[in-house]
Structures are given as C-alpha cells and as structure tokens.
N, CA, C and O of each residue as an XYZ file, in Angstrom:
636
protein
N      14.423     39.352     44.987
C      13.815     38.061     44.754
C      12.723     37.835     45.793
O      12.803     38.357     46.904
N      11.713     37.063     45.435
C      10.555     36.841     46.303
C      10.928     36.197     47.634
O      10.204     36.368     48.614
N      12.035     35.463     47.696
C      12.431     34.735     48.893
C      13.409     35.507     49.762
O      13.805     35.012     50.817
N      13.810     36.700     49.352
C      14.869     37.454     50.031
C      14.573     37.674     51.512
O      15.440     37.421     52.348
N      13.388     38.131     51.853
C      13.072     38.416     53.252
C      13.122     37.144     54.091
O      13.684     37.148     55.186
N      12.543     36.061     53.590
C      12.536     34.808     54.351
C      13.956     34.282     54.549
O      14.327     33.901     55.659
N      14.743     34.260     53.493
C      16.108     33.743     53.597
C      16.954     34.645     54.493
O      17.722     34.148     55.317
N      16.823     35.954     54.343
C      17.584     36.886     55.176
C      17.221     36.736     56.645
O      18.099     36.758     57.507
N      15.927     36.582     56.938
C      15.482     36.404     58.307
C      16.046     35.129     58.909
O      16.585     35.142     60.016
N      15.920     34.009     58.165
C      16.451     32.741     58.664
C      17.975     32.772     58.796
O      18.535     32.159     59.705
N      18.629     33.474     57.904
C      20.080     33.608     57.983
C      20.476     34.414     59.228
O      21.400     34.036     59.949
N      19.781     35.512     59.472
C      20.061     36.334     60.652
C      19.811     35.587     61.945
O      20.450     35.873     62.957
N      18.893     34.637     61.929
C      18.591     33.824     63.112
C      19.538     32.628     63.258
O      19.477     31.901     64.251
N      20.417     32.426     62.259
C      21.349     31.304     62.311
C      20.730     29.979     61.925
O      21.302     28.928     62.215
N      19.569     29.999     61.275
C      18.875     28.777     60.883
C      19.429     28.239     59.570
O      19.622     27.032     59.427
N      19.685     29.123     58.614
C      20.295     28.746     57.337
C      21.579     29.547     57.174
O      21.709     30.656     57.693
N      22.531     28.961     56.439
C      23.826     29.624     56.292
C      24.330     29.659     54.852
O      25.344     30.303     54.583
N      23.673     29.005     53.942
C      24.176     28.968     52.583
C      25.423     28.110     52.483
O      25.668     27.235     53.313
N      26.205     28.380     51.447
C      27.390     27.551     51.181
C      28.665     28.089     51.787
O      29.728     27.493     51.609
N      28.589     29.201     52.501
C      29.777     29.749     53.135
C      30.659     30.555     52.218
O      31.722     31.016     52.634
N      30.245     30.740     50.971
C      31.039     31.509     50.010
C      30.243     32.717     49.502
O      30.513     33.254     48.427
N      29.258     33.126     50.303
C      28.411     34.240     49.907
C      27.258     33.809     49.024
O      26.482     34.649     48.568
N      27.132     32.522     48.777
C      26.060     32.018     47.908
C      25.081     31.213     48.742
O      25.463     30.526     49.690
N      23.795     31.311     48.367
C      22.759     30.579     49.075
C      22.206     29.418     48.262
O      21.892     28.372     48.830
N      22.079     29.571     46.955
C      21.556     28.497     46.112
C      20.054     28.317     46.259
O      19.604     27.199     46.511
N      19.259     29.372     46.112
C      17.821     29.268     46.358
C      17.072     28.321     45.424
O      15.970     27.879     45.748
N      17.646     28.011     44.292
C      16.996     27.095     43.359
C      17.566     25.688     43.411
O      17.162     24.822     42.636
N      18.506     25.458     44.321
C      19.104     24.135     44.469
C      18.157     23.232     45.251
O      17.432     23.704     46.126
N      18.159     21.933     44.943
C      17.367     21.013     45.772
C      17.928     20.985     47.189
O      19.117     21.229     47.394
N      17.086     20.693     48.153
C      17.511     20.604     49.548
C      17.795     19.147     49.864
O      17.031     18.255     49.494
N      18.904     18.919     50.553
C      19.255     17.551     50.939
C      18.640     17.212     52.297
O      18.173     18.083     53.031
N      18.659     15.930     52.597
C      18.159     15.477     53.894
C      19.018     16.061     55.030
O      18.494     16.409     56.088
N      20.334     16.167     54.807
C      21.214     16.758     55.817
C      20.864     18.234     56.036
O      20.816     18.696     57.176
N      20.623     18.964     54.963
C      20.289     20.370     55.089
C      18.988     20.567     55.858
O      18.900     21.442     56.719
N      17.977     19.755     55.549
C      16.695     19.921     56.233
C      16.787     19.489     57.683
O      16.201     20.139     58.549
N      17.499     18.423     57.973
C      17.698     18.012     59.365
C      18.412     19.111     60.142
O      18.112     19.349     61.312
N      19.358     19.779     59.483
C      20.083     20.885     60.108
C      19.151     22.036     60.402
O      19.203     22.603     61.493
N      18.296     22.399     59.458
C      17.325     23.476     59.685
C      16.448     23.133     60.890
O      16.236     23.977     61.762
N      15.943     21.916     60.943
C      15.086     21.509     62.069
C      15.844     21.557     63.387
O      15.327     22.062     64.383
N      17.065     21.035     63.401
C      17.855     21.011     64.638
C      18.181     22.426     65.097
O      18.154     22.707     66.296
N      18.487     23.316     64.165
C      18.779     24.710     64.548
C      17.523     25.408     65.069
O      17.600     26.160     66.040
N      16.383     25.175     64.449
C      15.138     25.773     64.947
C      14.862     25.296     66.368
O      14.473     26.083     67.231
N      15.064     24.016     66.603
C      14.832     23.446     67.936
C      15.959     23.685     68.918
O      15.858     23.306     70.085
N      17.040     24.315     68.457
C      18.221     24.571     69.286
C      18.695     23.295     69.963
O      19.007     23.279     71.153
N      18.743     22.217     69.169
C      19.116     20.901     69.686
C      20.619     20.732     69.774
O      21.373     21.343     69.016
N      21.043     19.900     70.700
C      22.437     19.498     70.810
C      22.491     17.979     70.794
O      21.675     17.311     71.429
N      23.448     17.447     70.070
C      23.569     15.998     69.935
C      24.146     15.380     71.203
O      24.935     16.002     71.914
N      23.738     14.146     71.470
C      24.220     13.407     72.634
C      25.624     12.861     72.406
O      26.317     12.503     73.359
N      26.040     12.799     71.154
C      27.330     12.217     70.818
C      27.200     10.860     70.158
O      28.160     10.367     69.566
N      26.024     10.244     70.251
C      25.790      8.948     69.613
C      25.573      9.136     68.114
O      24.831     10.022     67.689
N      26.234      8.286     67.315
C      26.012      8.310     65.872
C      24.933      7.282     65.552
O      25.124      6.084     65.765
N      23.812      7.752     65.044
C      22.678      6.883     64.761
C      22.732      6.237     63.377
O      21.948      5.333     63.088
N      23.647      6.689     62.521
C      23.611      6.261     61.119
C      24.997      5.874     60.616
O      25.987      6.553     60.886
N      25.043      4.769     59.882
C      26.312      4.262     59.373
C      26.872      5.097     58.233
O      28.070      5.038     57.954
N      26.016      5.878     57.565
C      26.487      6.678     56.422
C      26.654      8.155     56.762
O      26.706      8.999     55.867
N      26.739      8.469     58.053
C      27.002      9.847     58.477
C      28.270      9.823     59.320
O      28.202      9.686     60.541
N      29.429      9.955     58.671
C      30.688      9.925     59.427
C      30.834     11.180     60.292
O      30.210     12.207     60.027
N      31.653     11.079     61.311
C      31.865     12.219     62.216
C      32.420     13.427     61.475
O      32.338     14.550     61.974
N      32.981     13.212     60.293
C      33.535     14.315     59.507
C      32.503     15.012     58.621
O      32.815     16.025     57.994
N      31.281     14.484     58.561
C      30.248     15.104     57.731
C      29.866     16.446     58.343
O      29.705     16.543     59.560
N      29.718     17.474     57.526
C      29.430     18.819     58.030
C      28.171     18.885     58.883
O      28.076     19.746     59.758
N      27.207     18.005     58.657
C      25.936     18.047     59.398
C      25.831     16.946     60.446
O      24.744     16.693     60.965
N      26.939     16.289     60.763
C      26.936     15.163     61.701
C      26.190     15.493     62.997
O      25.282     14.762     63.393
N      26.568     16.581     63.650
C      25.962     16.950     64.926
C      24.468     17.229     64.782
O      23.674     16.817     65.629
N      24.085     17.926     63.715
C      22.676     18.281     63.520
C      21.816     17.054     63.229
O      20.728     16.903     63.786
N      22.309     16.181     62.356
C      21.547     14.976     62.024
C      21.356     14.128     63.263
O      20.253     13.644     63.518
N      22.404     13.941     64.031
C      22.296     13.095     65.215
C      21.501     13.767     66.339
O      20.858     13.076     67.130
N      21.534     15.084     66.421
C      20.689     15.785     67.398
C      19.214     15.598     67.041
O      18.384     15.359     67.918
N      18.893     15.708     65.750
C      17.514     15.489     65.299
C      17.105     14.029     65.531
O      15.953     13.757     65.867
N      18.028     13.104     65.357
C      17.741     11.685     65.624
C      17.534     11.445     67.122
O      16.640     10.696     67.517
N      18.364     12.086     67.955
C      18.188     11.975     69.417
C      16.781     12.394     69.822
O      16.183     11.805     70.722
N      16.262     13.410     69.153
C      14.932     13.959     69.464
C      13.802     13.126     68.845
O      12.632     13.316     69.175
N      14.163     12.204     67.945
C      13.161     11.394     67.267
C      12.573     12.070     66.037
O      11.552     11.628     65.510
N      13.204     13.125     65.584
C      12.703     13.882     64.429
C      13.115     13.262     63.107
O      12.420     13.440     62.107
N      14.225     12.542     63.076
C      14.638     11.822     61.876
C      14.888     10.373     62.257
O      15.324     10.071     63.368
N      14.606      9.486     61.317
C      14.766      8.069     61.608
C      15.532      7.331     60.520
O      15.777      6.133     60.657
N      15.906      7.993     59.471
C      16.635      7.333     58.411
C      15.760      6.413     57.603
O      14.532      6.496     57.641
N      16.409      5.538     56.876
C      15.699      4.627     55.968
C      15.363      3.290     56.622
O      14.769      2.420     55.984
N      15.733      3.125     57.869
C      15.411      1.889     58.570
C      16.468      0.810     58.444
O      16.283     -0.284     58.976
N      17.548      1.073     57.771
C      18.614      0.082     57.601
C      19.950      0.629     58.070
O      21.008      0.197     57.610
N      19.891      1.589     58.996
C      21.110      2.222     59.487
C      21.575      3.387     58.659
O      22.520      4.081     59.036
N      20.924      3.616     57.529
C      21.318      4.705     56.617
C      20.389      5.909     56.787
O      19.182      5.773     56.989
N      20.995      7.078     56.698
C      20.230      8.319     56.701
C      20.134      8.939     55.308
O      19.137      9.585     54.985
N      21.162      8.748     54.485
C      21.156      9.357     53.151
C      21.311     10.867     53.229
O      20.484     11.595     52.680
N      22.355     11.357     53.903
C      22.471     12.795     54.148
C      22.515     13.642     52.879
O      22.044     14.780     52.878
N      23.068     13.105     51.813
C      23.199     13.887     50.585
C      22.100     13.619     49.574
O      22.128     14.146     48.462
N      21.122     12.791     49.963
C      19.967     12.546     49.100
C      19.080     13.786     49.085
O      18.937     14.458     50.106
N      18.494     14.086     47.956
C      17.528     15.179     47.876
C      16.304     14.776     48.700
O      15.793     13.665     48.560
N      15.842     15.678     49.550
C      14.693     15.364     50.394
C      13.408     15.475     49.578
O      13.279     16.348     48.719
N      12.479     14.597     49.851
C      11.199     14.598     49.140
C      10.152     15.371     49.949
O      10.339     15.635     51.136
N       9.064     15.724     49.296
C       7.963     16.393     49.980
C       7.499     15.550     51.164
O       7.304     16.073     52.261
N       7.325     14.273     50.949
C       6.837     13.393     52.016
C       7.803     13.335     53.194
O       7.373     13.332     54.348
N       9.096     13.291     52.917
C      10.077     13.260     53.995
C      10.051     14.568     54.788
O      10.182     14.551     56.012
N       9.882     15.701     54.100
C       9.765     16.987     54.782
C       8.544     16.966     55.698
O       8.627     17.371     56.857
N       7.424     16.498     55.183
C       6.189     16.473     55.962
C       6.347     15.594     57.207
O       5.920     15.985     58.293
N       6.949     14.424     57.063
C       7.133     13.533     58.209
C       8.007     14.213     59.257
O       7.686     14.184     60.445
N       9.108     14.823     58.827
C       9.986     15.513     59.795
C       9.246     16.652     60.474
O       9.315     16.793     61.695
N       8.539     17.466     59.703
C       7.821     18.585     60.307
C       6.728     18.103     61.254
O       6.525     18.706     62.307
N       6.028     17.044     60.911
C       5.028     16.494     61.829
C       5.677     16.116     63.151
O       5.104     16.357     64.213
N       6.865     15.526     63.098
C       7.560     15.143     64.328
C       8.031     16.379     65.098
O       7.890     16.444     66.319
N       8.589     17.358     64.383
C       9.045     18.591     65.037
C       7.871     19.285     65.738
O       8.014     19.779     66.857
N       6.728     19.318     65.081
C       5.546     19.996     65.615
C       4.711     19.105     66.543
O       3.620     19.484     66.969
N       5.247     17.911     66.847
C       4.606     16.956     67.746
C       3.197     16.601     67.307
O       2.296     16.449     68.132
N       3.018     16.472     66.003
C       1.738     16.000     65.475
C       1.686     14.492     65.632
O       2.664     13.792     65.370
N       0.557     14.010     66.053
C       0.399     12.571     66.270
C       0.398     11.807     64.960
O       0.021     12.324     63.908
N       0.832     10.563     65.058
C       0.649      9.669     63.927
C      -0.788      9.188     63.962
O      -1.311      8.845     65.022
N      -1.414      9.163     62.816
C      -2.827      8.817     62.720
C      -3.048      7.373     62.369
O      -2.124      6.661     61.976
N      -4.280      6.950     62.514
C      -4.765      5.718     61.933
C      -5.865      6.124     60.947
O      -6.327      7.265     60.968
N      -6.274      5.218     60.106
C      -7.369      5.529     59.169
C      -8.650      5.844     59.927
O      -9.494      6.585     59.422
N      -8.815      5.298     61.128
C      -9.999      5.563     61.937
C     -10.001      6.966     62.538
O     -11.059      7.471     62.912
N      -8.824      7.609     62.637
C      -8.720      8.918     63.277
C      -9.630      9.966     62.637
O     -10.184     10.822     63.328
N      -9.780      9.892     61.326
C     -10.532     10.920     60.601
C     -11.667     10.342     59.781
O     -12.153     10.991     58.854
N     -12.100      9.127     60.107
C     -13.120      8.428     59.307
C     -14.383      9.259     59.114
O     -14.985      9.232     58.040
N     -14.782      9.987     60.128
C     -16.001     10.807     60.042
C     -15.880     11.919     58.996
O     -16.888     12.412     58.490
N     -14.655     12.308     58.679
C     -14.433     13.437     57.767
C     -13.856     13.011     56.416
O     -13.382     13.848     55.648
N     -13.897     11.735     56.138
C     -13.296     11.171     54.925
C     -13.676     11.954     53.659
O     -12.819     12.189     52.807
N     -14.940     12.358     53.524
C     -15.393     13.034     52.308
C     -15.063     14.514     52.283
O     -15.264     15.172     51.263
N     -14.554     15.056     53.397
C     -14.266     16.497     53.486
C     -12.771     16.809     53.507
O     -12.392     17.980     53.501
N     -11.930     15.804     53.533
C     -10.488     16.005     53.683
C      -9.870     16.755     52.509
O     -10.289     16.610     51.361
N      -8.867     17.555     52.830
C      -7.988     18.051     51.793
C      -6.965     16.950     51.550
O      -6.416     16.384     52.495
N      -6.716     16.654     50.295
C      -5.710     15.659     49.970
C      -5.113     16.007     48.608
O      -5.789     16.566     47.744
N      -3.857     15.673     48.434
C      -3.194     15.902     47.164
C      -3.595     14.814     46.176
O      -3.824     13.672     46.574
N      -3.683     15.155     44.897
C      -4.104     14.159     43.907
C      -3.221     12.912     43.866
O      -3.690     11.833     43.504
N      -1.942     13.053     44.237
C      -1.038     11.903     44.176
C      -0.960     11.156     45.511
O      -0.142     10.248     45.655
N      -1.780     11.515     46.470
C      -1.783     10.841     47.766
C      -3.080     10.045     47.879
O      -3.977     10.411     48.638
N      -3.170      8.962     47.126
C      -4.432      8.225     47.061
C      -4.310      6.754     47.467
O      -5.247      5.981     47.268
N      -3.181      6.367     48.027
C      -3.000      4.985     48.453
C      -2.900      4.924     49.977
O      -1.833      5.198     50.528
N      -3.977      4.573     50.666
C      -3.969      4.537     52.129
C      -2.951      3.576     52.739
O      -2.694      3.643     53.940
N      -2.368      2.685     51.937
C      -1.360      1.771     52.466
C       0.065      2.311     52.283
O       1.017      1.703     52.771
N       0.221      3.435     51.590
C       1.544      4.020     51.371
C       2.095      4.604     52.673
O       1.336      5.106     53.502
N       3.400      4.539     52.849
C       4.027      4.984     54.094
C       3.773      6.455     54.391
O       3.800      6.864     55.552
N       3.527      7.256     53.357
C       3.373      8.695     53.555
C       1.925      9.172     53.515
O       1.679     10.370     53.657
N       0.963      8.278     53.328
C      -0.435      8.679     53.207
C      -0.926      9.411     54.460
O      -1.424     10.532     54.360
N      -0.793      8.804     55.612
C      -1.301      9.392     56.848
C      -0.553     10.660     57.260
O      -1.202     11.617     57.681
N       0.777     10.719     57.162
C       1.447     11.978     57.497
C       0.998     13.151     56.603
O       0.889     14.280     57.081
N       0.741     12.894     55.328
C       0.277     13.961     54.441
C      -1.141     14.401     54.798
O      -1.466     15.585     54.705
N      -1.981     13.458     55.204
C      -3.331     13.810     55.668
C      -3.232     14.657     56.934
O      -3.900     15.684     57.050
N      -2.404     14.231     57.874
C      -2.228     14.961     59.141
C      -1.769     16.400     58.889
O      -2.304     17.336     59.483
N      -0.795     16.572     58.022
C      -0.234     17.901     57.787
C      -1.150     18.786     56.955
O      -1.096     20.009     57.079
N      -1.975     18.203     56.124
C      -2.782     18.977     55.203
C      -4.148     19.388     55.708
O      -4.889     20.075     55.004
N      -4.493     18.975     56.923
C      -5.843     19.233     57.427
C      -5.809     19.756     58.863
O      -5.411     19.051     59.790
N      -6.234     21.004     59.020
C      -6.387     21.533     60.367
C      -7.561     20.838     61.031
O      -8.600     20.621     60.406
N      -7.396     20.493     62.286
C      -8.463     19.738     62.943
C      -8.369     19.835     64.451
O      -7.319     20.148     65.012
N      -9.486     19.559     65.089
C      -9.566     19.380     66.536
C      -9.710     17.878     66.764
O     -10.142     17.155     65.867
N      -9.352     17.406     67.953
C      -9.451     15.977     68.213
C      -9.605     15.693     69.700
O      -9.286     16.520     70.554
N     -10.093     14.521     69.971
C     -10.104     13.934     71.317
C      -9.267     12.657     71.220
O      -8.814     12.279     70.139
N      -9.072     12.007     72.352
C      -8.364     10.731     72.364
C      -9.339      9.626     72.770
O     -10.162      9.791     73.670
N      -9.215      8.496     72.074
C     -10.051      7.359     72.445
C      -9.417      6.617     73.621
O      -8.410      7.070     74.165
N      -9.987      5.501     74.011
C      -9.513      4.744     75.185
C      -8.099      4.197     74.996
O      -7.421      3.878     75.973
N      -7.648      4.088     73.735
C      -6.272      3.619     73.453
C      -5.296      4.784     73.326
O      -4.115      4.572     73.050
N      -5.778      6.017     73.526
C      -4.909      7.178     73.381
C      -4.762      7.637     71.947
O      -3.975      8.542     71.671
N      -5.499      7.039     71.029
C      -5.427      7.399     69.599
C      -6.203      8.699     69.337
O      -7.234      8.964     69.956
N      -5.688      9.482     68.421
C      -6.346     10.721     68.032
C      -7.607     10.398     67.228
O      -7.571      9.608     66.284
N      -8.720     11.022     67.619
C      -9.980     10.908     66.889
C     -10.455     12.332     66.580
O     -10.745     13.116     67.483
N     -10.525     12.639     65.308
C     -10.874     14.001     64.913
C     -12.317     14.312     65.283
O     -13.216     13.493     65.089
N     -12.522     15.517     65.821
C     -13.874     15.966     66.182
C     -14.335     17.133     65.323
O     -15.533     17.396     65.222
N     -13.396     17.831     64.708
C     -13.748     18.976     63.864
C     -12.652     19.154     62.805
O     -11.468     18.949     63.073
N     -13.068     19.529     61.627
C     -12.137     19.783     60.525
C     -12.183     21.268     60.220
O     -13.265     21.844     60.107
N     -11.013     21.898     60.085
C     -10.960     23.331     59.747
C     -10.713     23.537     58.285
O     -10.638     24.676     57.825
C-alpha cells in the first residue's frame, strides 16, 4: 500500500500504534484523541497530571497524551471544558494543532496584507472572520517575516 513505509516508520518510532490487534485502520477517520497522541509522542511530552477537560476521564486511553498536549498549549478543546476526544478531527483542527506544535505565530489580517493577491488559499477558506481562516493561511504559505513594534508577524517575502 502507498502508506506502508510512512506507517511502518512511525510505528517503529512509537508515534503510531494502531488498534493493538495487529490492525492499523489506514482508511479510518482520525479522532482528536489520536491526533493529540501523535503530536504528544512526536514531542516526547509528559503530562503534569492536571486534567484540562471534563470529557477526558483518567480512564481514557489517551488521557496522558491529551493532557500533555494541553500542558504544552498544543490543544485547547472547544472552549467549554470539552475536548471531544472521540470526535473525528477536521482539517482545520489538524492545521491549528500543527501550527502550535511547529510554533507558528498566530497572524492578523495585517500580517500578510502586502501579499494578499499572491497567497495560496483553499477555495473553501474565504471568510476572513472564520476561526480557521488565519491558521490555514499561515500553514499554506511559506514566508519570511519581521516583527512590528507590537511583536506581530509582518510578512516580508512569500515563497
């Protein structure tokens, strides 16, 4: 299968483990708990012991990983104390988590104003007021930047 090398490599590194019954489920949707676990394992994170979410009991298989990622600021849940560990993760949620893992700055609309007409953007990412608009712009565009007097990222070059 086209994914064999990638899955085998990540499995050998202890990043992914499948279902524990010899099955991996390559066509299954990925849950928020699974992706938080992947991120926490890549970062070799350890949880502080604090439970950040009301819907992640200590008995949940990914409890330590989810809370380690939360300790690091990589996951924040839905804002109401819920993480939704068994919810299927969306493209936008993956991008936000990866931006945090990779320490990509949160942008403002002014950050890339000079390059507005040159940006790569997905056809369905057209509402600048949507919660995921700026993270998708950040992840989809290689760029150089300086910081303004407020410490905000201001793009100087687009790749």
